[in-house]
Amino acid sequence: MSADLIGLFYGSSTCYTEMTAEKIQQALGNRVVLHNVAEDDVQQMEGYRFLIVGIPTWDYGELQEDWENVWDELSDLDLSNSLVACFGQGDQIGYPQWYQDALGYLHDKLALAGAKMVGYTTTSGHTFEESQGLTDDSSQFLGLALDDENQFELSEARLSNWLKQLEHEFSS
Ligand SMILES: Cc1cc2nc3c(=O)[nH]c(=O)nc-3n(C[C@H](O)[C@H](O)[C@H](O)COP(=O)(O)O)c2cc1C
């Protein structure tokens, strides 16, 4: 697998995360290889130096079900040669106490697999009560947080700024 390719692994129950994944592919072109974890083996993550992973939070702070199904397999991965950026979909108005929790769980899981984690973003502009998707000092999300449900109009700029950020972080 060429070192230049970006593996984008995502799970999505109602297509929001999948649509974001497709937008990322449209923006970065055929450098991005899409993998829906409902179908593709997560072992393939080891073949990429650059990874983007997408997960929505479901059911009061739970993992999206396709990620949940492969969760134990993630423990067996060696990602020590990979740079990984996470993005999440969530709903800050409907679930303010569990906003973007799964983003944090996936981030921590892949960090434990040895990955260097990049792509953190500001919490500014999001209103919620609690989240497991934050850095220890609560100043940033552990990836890109999107809320297409309530802030769809902000998502395009958030995504394009993040992809610019990744251009730097993936090359350093
Ligand atoms: C039943 C239900 C439970 C949800 N629970 C949460 C939650 O705990 N935290 C959160 O941030 N978003 C929550 N959401 C919002 C989803 O993350 C959001 O709708 C997301 O866009 C779904 O992504 P998907 O279509 O890729 O599965 C929930 C949505 C539904 C319908």
PDB file of C-alpha atoms and ligand atoms in Angstrom:
ATOM      1  CA  MET A   1       0.000   0.000   0.000  1.00  0.00           C
ATOM      2  CA  SER A   2       1.466   3.358  -1.024  1.00  0.00           C
ATOM      3  CA  ALA A   3       2.464   5.556   1.893  1.00  0.00           C
ATOM      4  CA  ASP A   4       0.708   8.476   0.254  1.00  0.00           C
ATOM      5  CA  LEU A   5      -2.753   6.989   0.377  1.00  0.00           C
ATOM      6  CA  ILE A   6      -5.124   7.938   3.187  1.00  0.00           C
ATOM      7  CA  GLY A   7      -7.320   5.156   4.537  1.00  0.00           C
ATOM      8  CA  LEU A   8     -10.652   6.553   5.677  1.00  0.00           C
ATOM      9  CA  PHE A   9     -12.488   4.080   7.925  1.00  0.00           C
ATOM     10  CA  TYR A  10     -15.985   4.948   9.086  1.00  0.00           C
ATOM     11  CA  GLY A  11     -19.174   3.512  10.533  1.00  0.00           C
ATOM     12  CA  SER A  12     -22.542   5.133   9.956  1.00  0.00           C
ATOM     13  CA  SER A  13     -26.104   4.134  10.843  1.00  0.00           C
ATOM     14  CA  THR A  14     -28.130   6.880   9.170  1.00  0.00           C
ATOM     15  CA  CYS A  15     -25.580   8.074   6.585  1.00  0.00           C
ATOM     16  CA  TYR A  16     -24.434  11.372   8.101  1.00  0.00           C
ATOM     17  CA  THR A  17     -20.926  10.117   8.829  1.00  0.00           C
ATOM     18  CA  GLU A  18     -20.860   8.356   5.479  1.00  0.00           C
ATOM     19  CA  MET A  19     -21.728  11.615   3.714  1.00  0.00           C
ATOM     20  CA  THR A  20     -18.889  13.366   5.535  1.00  0.00           C
ATOM     21  CA  ALA A  21     -16.532  10.583   4.468  1.00  0.00           C
ATOM     22  CA  GLU A  22     -17.604  11.071   0.862  1.00  0.00           C
ATOM     23  CA  LYS A  23     -17.072  14.833   1.132  1.00  0.00           C
ATOM     24  CA  ILE A  24     -13.546  14.222   2.386  1.00  0.00           C
ATOM     25  CA  GLN A  25     -12.905  11.965  -0.582  1.00  0.00           C
ATOM     26  CA  GLN A  26     -14.298  14.594  -2.954  1.00  0.00           C
ATOM     27  CA  ALA A  27     -12.005  17.219  -1.406  1.00  0.00           C
ATOM     28  CA  LEU A  28      -8.821  15.128  -1.391  1.00  0.00           C
ATOM     29  CA  GLY A  29      -9.474  13.061  -4.486  1.00  0.00           C
ATOM     30  CA  ASN A  30      -8.334   9.505  -5.124  1.00  0.00           C
ATOM     31  CA  ARG A  31      -5.689   9.784  -2.450  1.00  0.00           C
ATOM     32  CA  VAL A  32      -8.500   8.724  -0.103  1.00  0.00           C
ATOM     33  CA  VAL A  33      -9.623   5.097   0.032  1.00  0.00           C
ATOM     34  CA  LEU A  34     -13.005   4.677   1.753  1.00  0.00           C
ATOM     35  CA  HIS A  35     -13.628   1.705   4.043  1.00  0.00           C
ATOM     36  CA  ASN A  36     -16.993   1.165   5.700  1.00  0.00           C
ATOM     37  CA  VAL A  37     -16.183  -0.901   8.807  1.00  0.00           C
ATOM     38  CA  ALA A  38     -19.487  -2.751   8.367  1.00  0.00           C
ATOM     39  CA  GLU A  39     -17.908  -4.399   5.322  1.00  0.00           C
ATOM     40  CA  ASP A  40     -14.132  -3.981   5.367  1.00  0.00           C
ATOM     41  CA  ASP A  41     -11.679  -5.623   7.742  1.00  0.00           C
ATOM     42  CA  VAL A  42     -10.175  -3.104  10.184  1.00  0.00           C
ATOM     43  CA  GLN A  43      -6.903  -5.064   9.965  1.00  0.00           C
ATOM     44  CA  GLN A  44      -6.406  -3.136   6.703  1.00  0.00           C
ATOM     45  CA  MET A  45      -5.759  -0.028   8.795  1.00  0.00           C
ATOM     46  CA  GLU A  46      -2.222  -1.275   9.371  1.00  0.00           C
ATOM     47  CA  GLY A  47      -1.470  -0.782   5.664  1.00  0.00           C
ATOM     48  CA  TYR A  48      -1.818   3.009   5.816  1.00  0.00           C
ATOM     49  CA  ARG A  49       0.592   5.575   7.194  1.00  0.00           C
ATOM     50  CA  PHE A  50      -2.228   8.150   7.101  1.00  0.00           C
ATOM     51  CA  LEU A  51      -5.640   7.354   8.537  1.00  0.00           C
ATOM     52  CA  ILE A  52      -8.866   9.286   8.989  1.00  0.00           C
ATOM     53  CA  VAL A  53     -11.556   7.598  11.077  1.00  0.00           C
ATOM     54  CA  GLY A  54     -15.194   8.659  11.418  1.00  0.00           C
ATOM     55  CA  ILE A  55     -17.670   7.709  14.126  1.00  0.00           C
ATOM     56  CA  PRO A  56     -21.030   9.080  15.285  1.00  0.00           C
ATOM     57  CA  THR A  57     -22.165   8.773  18.911  1.00  0.00           C
ATOM     58  CA  TRP A  58     -25.363   6.788  19.451  1.00  0.00           C
ATOM     59  CA  ASP A  59     -27.745   5.910  22.286  1.00  0.00           C
ATOM     60  CA  TYR A  60     -26.552   8.168  25.108  1.00  0.00           C
ATOM     61  CA  GLY A  61     -22.812   8.038  24.734  1.00  0.00           C
ATOM     62  CA  GLU A  62     -22.406   4.713  22.940  1.00  0.00           C
ATOM     63  CA  LEU A  63     -20.318   3.637  19.965  1.00  0.00           C
ATOM     64  CA  GLN A  64     -21.959   3.389  16.550  1.00  0.00           C
ATOM     65  CA  GLU A  65     -22.883  -0.280  16.149  1.00  0.00           C
ATOM     66  CA  ASP A  66     -20.498  -1.226  13.321  1.00  0.00           C
ATOM     67  CA  TRP A  67     -17.548   0.156  15.270  1.00  0.00           C
ATOM     68  CA  GLU A  68     -18.820  -1.660  18.341  1.00  0.00           C
ATOM     69  CA  ASN A  69     -18.788  -4.935  16.375  1.00  0.00           C
ATOM     70  CA  VAL A  70     -15.082  -4.563  15.531  1.00  0.00           C
ATOM     71  CA  TRP A  71     -14.026  -2.928  18.811  1.00  0.00           C
ATOM     72  CA  ASP A  72     -12.056  -5.914  20.145  1.00  0.00           C
ATOM     73  CA  GLU A  73     -10.210  -6.288  16.838  1.00  0.00           C
ATOM     74  CA  LEU A  74      -8.890  -2.735  17.220  1.00  0.00           C
ATOM     75  CA  SER A  75      -6.971  -3.874  20.309  1.00  0.00           C
ATOM     76  CA  ASP A  76      -4.889  -6.233  18.153  1.00  0.00           C
ATOM     77  CA  LEU A  77      -3.730  -3.547  15.706  1.00  0.00           C
ATOM     78  CA  ASP A  78      -0.219  -2.129  15.594  1.00  0.00           C
ATOM     79  CA  LEU A  79      -0.584   1.466  14.384  1.00  0.00           C
ATOM     80  CA  SER A  80       2.808   2.657  15.595  1.00  0.00           C
ATOM     81  CA  ASN A  81       3.705   3.818  12.071  1.00  0.00           C
ATOM     82  CA  SER A  82       0.439   5.686  11.512  1.00  0.00           C
ATOM     83  CA  LEU A  83      -0.818   9.217  11.913  1.00  0.00           C
ATOM     84  CA  VAL A  84      -4.527   9.163  12.730  1.00  0.00           C
ATOM     85  CA  ALA A  85      -7.154  11.921  12.706  1.00  0.00           C
ATOM     86  CA  CYS A  86     -10.659  11.272  14.061  1.00  0.00           C
ATOM     87  CA  PHE A  87     -13.948  12.933  13.230  1.00  0.00           C
ATOM     88  CA  GLY A  88     -17.338  12.505  14.842  1.00  0.00           C
ATOM     89  CA  GLN A  89     -20.959  13.305  14.225  1.00  0.00           C
ATOM     90  CA  GLY A  90     -23.175  14.166  17.204  1.00  0.00           C
ATOM     91  CA  ASP A  91     -26.177  16.142  18.363  1.00  0.00           C
ATOM     92  CA  GLN A  92     -25.392  18.798  20.956  1.00  0.00           C
ATOM     93  CA  ILE A  93     -29.019  19.817  21.485  1.00  0.00           C
ATOM     94  CA  GLY A  94     -30.550  16.353  21.758  1.00  0.00           C
ATOM     95  CA  TYR A  95     -27.698  14.762  23.731  1.00  0.00           C
ATOM     96  CA  PRO A  96     -25.780  17.567  25.509  1.00  0.00           C
ATOM     97  CA  GLN A  97     -24.438  15.279  28.259  1.00  0.00           C
ATOM     98  CA  TRP A  98     -23.030  12.743  25.809  1.00  0.00           C
ATOM     99  CA  TYR A  99     -21.932  14.996  22.979  1.00  0.00           C
ATOM    100  CA  GLN A 100     -19.324  13.312  20.741  1.00  0.00           C
ATOM    101  CA  ASP A 101     -18.461  10.690  23.374  1.00  0.00           C
ATOM    102  CA  ALA A 102     -17.638   8.045  20.751  1.00  0.00           C
ATOM    103  CA  LEU A 103     -15.089  10.369  19.145  1.00  0.00           C
ATOM    104  CA  GLY A 104     -13.147  10.230  22.400  1.00  0.00           C
ATOM    105  CA  TYR A 105     -13.490   6.467  22.785  1.00  0.00           C
ATOM    106  CA  LEU A 106     -12.215   5.804  19.267  1.00  0.00           C
ATOM    107  CA  HIS A 107      -9.384   8.302  19.702  1.00  0.00           C
ATOM    108  CA  ASP A 108      -8.230   6.590  22.900  1.00  0.00           C
ATOM    109  CA  LYS A 109      -8.526   3.121  21.404  1.00  0.00           C
ATOM    110  CA  LEU A 110      -6.331   3.976  18.411  1.00  0.00           C
ATOM    111  CA  ALA A 111      -3.827   5.852  20.590  1.00  0.00           C
ATOM    112  CA  LEU A 112      -3.474   2.637  22.602  1.00  0.00           C
ATOM    113  CA  ALA A 113      -2.735   0.808  19.336  1.00  0.00           C
ATOM    114  CA  GLY A 114       0.335   3.056  19.035  1.00  0.00           C
ATOM    115  CA  ALA A 115      -0.950   5.669  16.583  1.00  0.00           C
ATOM    116  CA  LYS A 116       0.176   9.273  16.672  1.00  0.00           C
ATOM    117  CA  MET A 117      -3.079  11.213  17.022  1.00  0.00           C
ATOM    118  CA  VAL A 118      -3.592  14.507  15.176  1.00  0.00           C
ATOM    119  CA  GLY A 119      -6.472  16.722  14.063  1.00  0.00           C
ATOM    120  CA  TYR A 120      -7.678  18.185  17.360  1.00  0.00           C
ATOM    121  CA  THR A 121     -10.084  21.135  17.065  1.00  0.00           C
ATOM    122  CA  THR A 122     -11.545  23.903  19.186  1.00  0.00           C
ATOM    123  CA  THR A 123     -14.772  23.478  21.185  1.00  0.00           C
ATOM    124  CA  SER A 124     -15.647  27.075  20.352  1.00  0.00           C
ATOM    125  CA  GLY A 125     -19.003  27.280  18.586  1.00  0.00           C
ATOM    126  CA  HIS A 126     -20.369  24.102  20.196  1.00  0.00           C
ATOM    127  CA  THR A 127     -22.743  24.259  23.189  1.00  0.00           C
ATOM    128  CA  PHE A 128     -23.037  21.130  25.357  1.00  0.00           C
ATOM    129  CA  GLU A 129     -22.789  19.999  28.963  1.00  0.00           C
ATOM    130  CA  GLU A 130     -20.417  17.057  28.928  1.00  0.00           C
ATOM    131  CA  SER A 131     -18.309  15.130  26.442  1.00  0.00           C
ATOM    132  CA  GLN A 132     -15.870  12.233  26.561  1.00  0.00           C
ATOM    133  CA  GLY A 133     -14.446  13.568  23.306  1.00  0.00           C
ATOM    134  CA  LEU A 134     -12.251  16.248  24.874  1.00  0.00           C
ATOM    135  CA  THR A 135      -8.567  16.705  25.673  1.00  0.00           C
ATOM    136  CA  ASP A 136      -7.671  16.494  29.378  1.00  0.00           C
ATOM    137  CA  ASP A 137      -7.874  20.266  29.803  1.00  0.00           C
ATOM    138  CA  SER A 138     -11.261  20.280  27.982  1.00  0.00           C
ATOM    139  CA  SER A 139     -10.038  22.961  25.588  1.00  0.00           C
ATOM    140  CA  GLN A 140     -10.282  20.894  22.402  1.00  0.00           C
ATOM    141  CA  PHE A 141     -12.090  17.993  20.807  1.00  0.00           C
ATOM    142  CA  LEU A 142      -9.877  14.972  20.149  1.00  0.00           C
ATOM    143  CA  GLY A 143     -10.669  15.343  16.454  1.00  0.00           C
ATOM    144  CA  LEU A 144     -13.187  17.156  14.273  1.00  0.00           C
ATOM    145  CA  ALA A 145     -16.644  17.425  15.875  1.00  0.00           C
ATOM    146  CA  LEU A 146     -19.511  17.878  13.441  1.00  0.00           C
ATOM    147  CA  ASP A 147     -23.184  18.326  14.233  1.00  0.00           C
ATOM    148  CA  ASP A 148     -24.991  18.130  10.919  1.00  0.00           C
ATOM    149  CA  GLU A 149     -28.273  17.846  12.799  1.00  0.00           C
ATOM    150  CA  ASN A 150     -28.114  21.338  14.321  1.00  0.00           C
ATOM    151  CA  GLN A 151     -25.204  23.130  12.671  1.00  0.00           C
ATOM    152  CA  PHE A 152     -25.177  21.828   9.130  1.00  0.00           C
ATOM    153  CA  GLU A 153     -24.377  25.320   7.851  1.00  0.00           C
ATOM    154  CA  LEU A 154     -21.099  25.305   9.824  1.00  0.00           C
ATOM    155  CA  SER A 155     -19.924  21.870   8.732  1.00  0.00           C
ATOM    156  CA  GLU A 156     -18.500  22.806   5.348  1.00  0.00           C
ATOM    157  CA  ALA A 157     -16.109  25.410   6.766  1.00  0.00           C
ATOM    158  CA  ARG A 158     -15.227  23.207   9.744  1.00  0.00           C
ATOM    159  CA  LEU A 159     -14.365  20.370   7.392  1.00  0.00           C
ATOM    160  CA  SER A 160     -12.326  22.427   4.972  1.00  0.00           C
ATOM    161  CA  ASN A 161     -10.347  24.085   7.790  1.00  0.00           C
ATOM    162  CA  TRP A 162      -9.665  20.678   9.282  1.00  0.00           C
ATOM    163  CA  LEU A 163      -8.432  19.245   5.988  1.00  0.00           C
ATOM    164  CA  LYS A 164      -6.016  22.179   5.707  1.00  0.00           C
ATOM    165  CA  GLN A 165      -4.844  21.445   9.259  1.00  0.00           C
ATOM    166  CA  LEU A 166      -4.306  17.771   8.333  1.00  0.00           C
ATOM    167  CA  GLU A 167      -2.220  18.733   5.309  1.00  0.00           C
ATOM    168  CA  HIS A 168       0.296  20.177   7.782  1.00  0.00           C
ATOM    169  CA  GLU A 169      -0.063  17.531  10.454  1.00  0.00           C
ATOM    170  CA  PHE A 170       0.197  14.640   8.028  1.00  0.00           C
ATOM    171  CA  SER A 171       3.396  16.077   6.554  1.00  0.00           C
ATOM    172  CA  SER A 172       5.209  16.866   9.814  1.00  0.00           C
TER     173      SER A 172
HETATM  174  C1  LIG B   1     -31.339   7.448  19.143  1.00  0.00           C
HETATM  175  C2  LIG B   1     -30.202   8.419  18.954  1.00  0.00           C
HETATM  176  C3  LIG B   1     -29.236   8.543  19.938  1.00  0.00           C
HETATM  177  C4  LIG B   1     -28.182   9.458  19.809  1.00  0.00           C
HETATM  178  N1  LIG B   1     -27.269   9.617  20.830  1.00  0.00           N
HETATM  179  C5  LIG B   1     -26.309  10.576  20.728  1.00  0.00           C
HETATM  180  C6  LIG B   1     -25.400  10.805  21.800  1.00  0.00           C
HETATM  181  O1  LIG B   1     -25.445  10.163  22.843  1.00  0.00           O
HETATM  182  N2  LIG B   1     -24.467  11.784  21.643  1.00  0.00           N
HETATM  183  C7  LIG B   1     -24.374  12.539  20.511  1.00  0.00           C
HETATM  184  O2  LIG B   1     -23.512  13.414  20.422  1.00  0.00           O
HETATM  185  N3  LIG B   1     -25.227  12.323  19.461  1.00  0.00           N
HETATM  186  C8  LIG B   1     -26.185  11.373  19.553  1.00  0.00           C
HETATM  187  N4  LIG B   1     -27.043  11.153  18.506  1.00  0.00           N
HETATM  188  C9  LIG B   1     -26.903  11.932  17.270  1.00  0.00           C
HETATM  189  C10 LIG B   1     -26.169  11.165  16.181  1.00  0.00           C
HETATM  190  O3  LIG B   1     -24.806  11.038  16.479  1.00  0.00           O
HETATM  191  C11 LIG B   1     -26.326  11.936  14.876  1.00  0.00           C
HETATM  192  O4  LIG B   1     -27.663  11.836  14.452  1.00  0.00           O
HETATM  193  C12 LIG B   1     -25.376  11.469  13.797  1.00  0.00           C
HETATM  194  O5  LIG B   1     -25.445  12.369  12.716  1.00  0.00           O
HETATM  195  C13 LIG B   1     -25.686  10.080  13.287  1.00  0.00           C
HETATM  196  O6  LIG B   1     -24.667   9.697  12.412  1.00  0.00           O
HETATM  197  P1  LIG B   1     -24.819   8.506  11.378  1.00  0.00           P
HETATM  198  O7  LIG B   1     -25.971   8.862  10.472  1.00  0.00           O
HETATM  199  O8  LIG B   1     -23.537   8.479  10.636  1.00  0.00           O
HETATM  200  O9  LIG B   1     -25.083   7.246  12.139  1.00  0.00           O
HETATM  201  C14 LIG B   1     -28.095  10.245  18.627  1.00  0.00           C
HETATM  202  C15 LIG B   1     -29.075  10.102  17.625  1.00  0.00           C
HETATM  203  C16 LIG B   1     -30.104   9.211  17.778  1.00  0.00           C
HETATM  204  C17 LIG B   1     -31.161   9.098  16.690  1.00  0.00           C
END
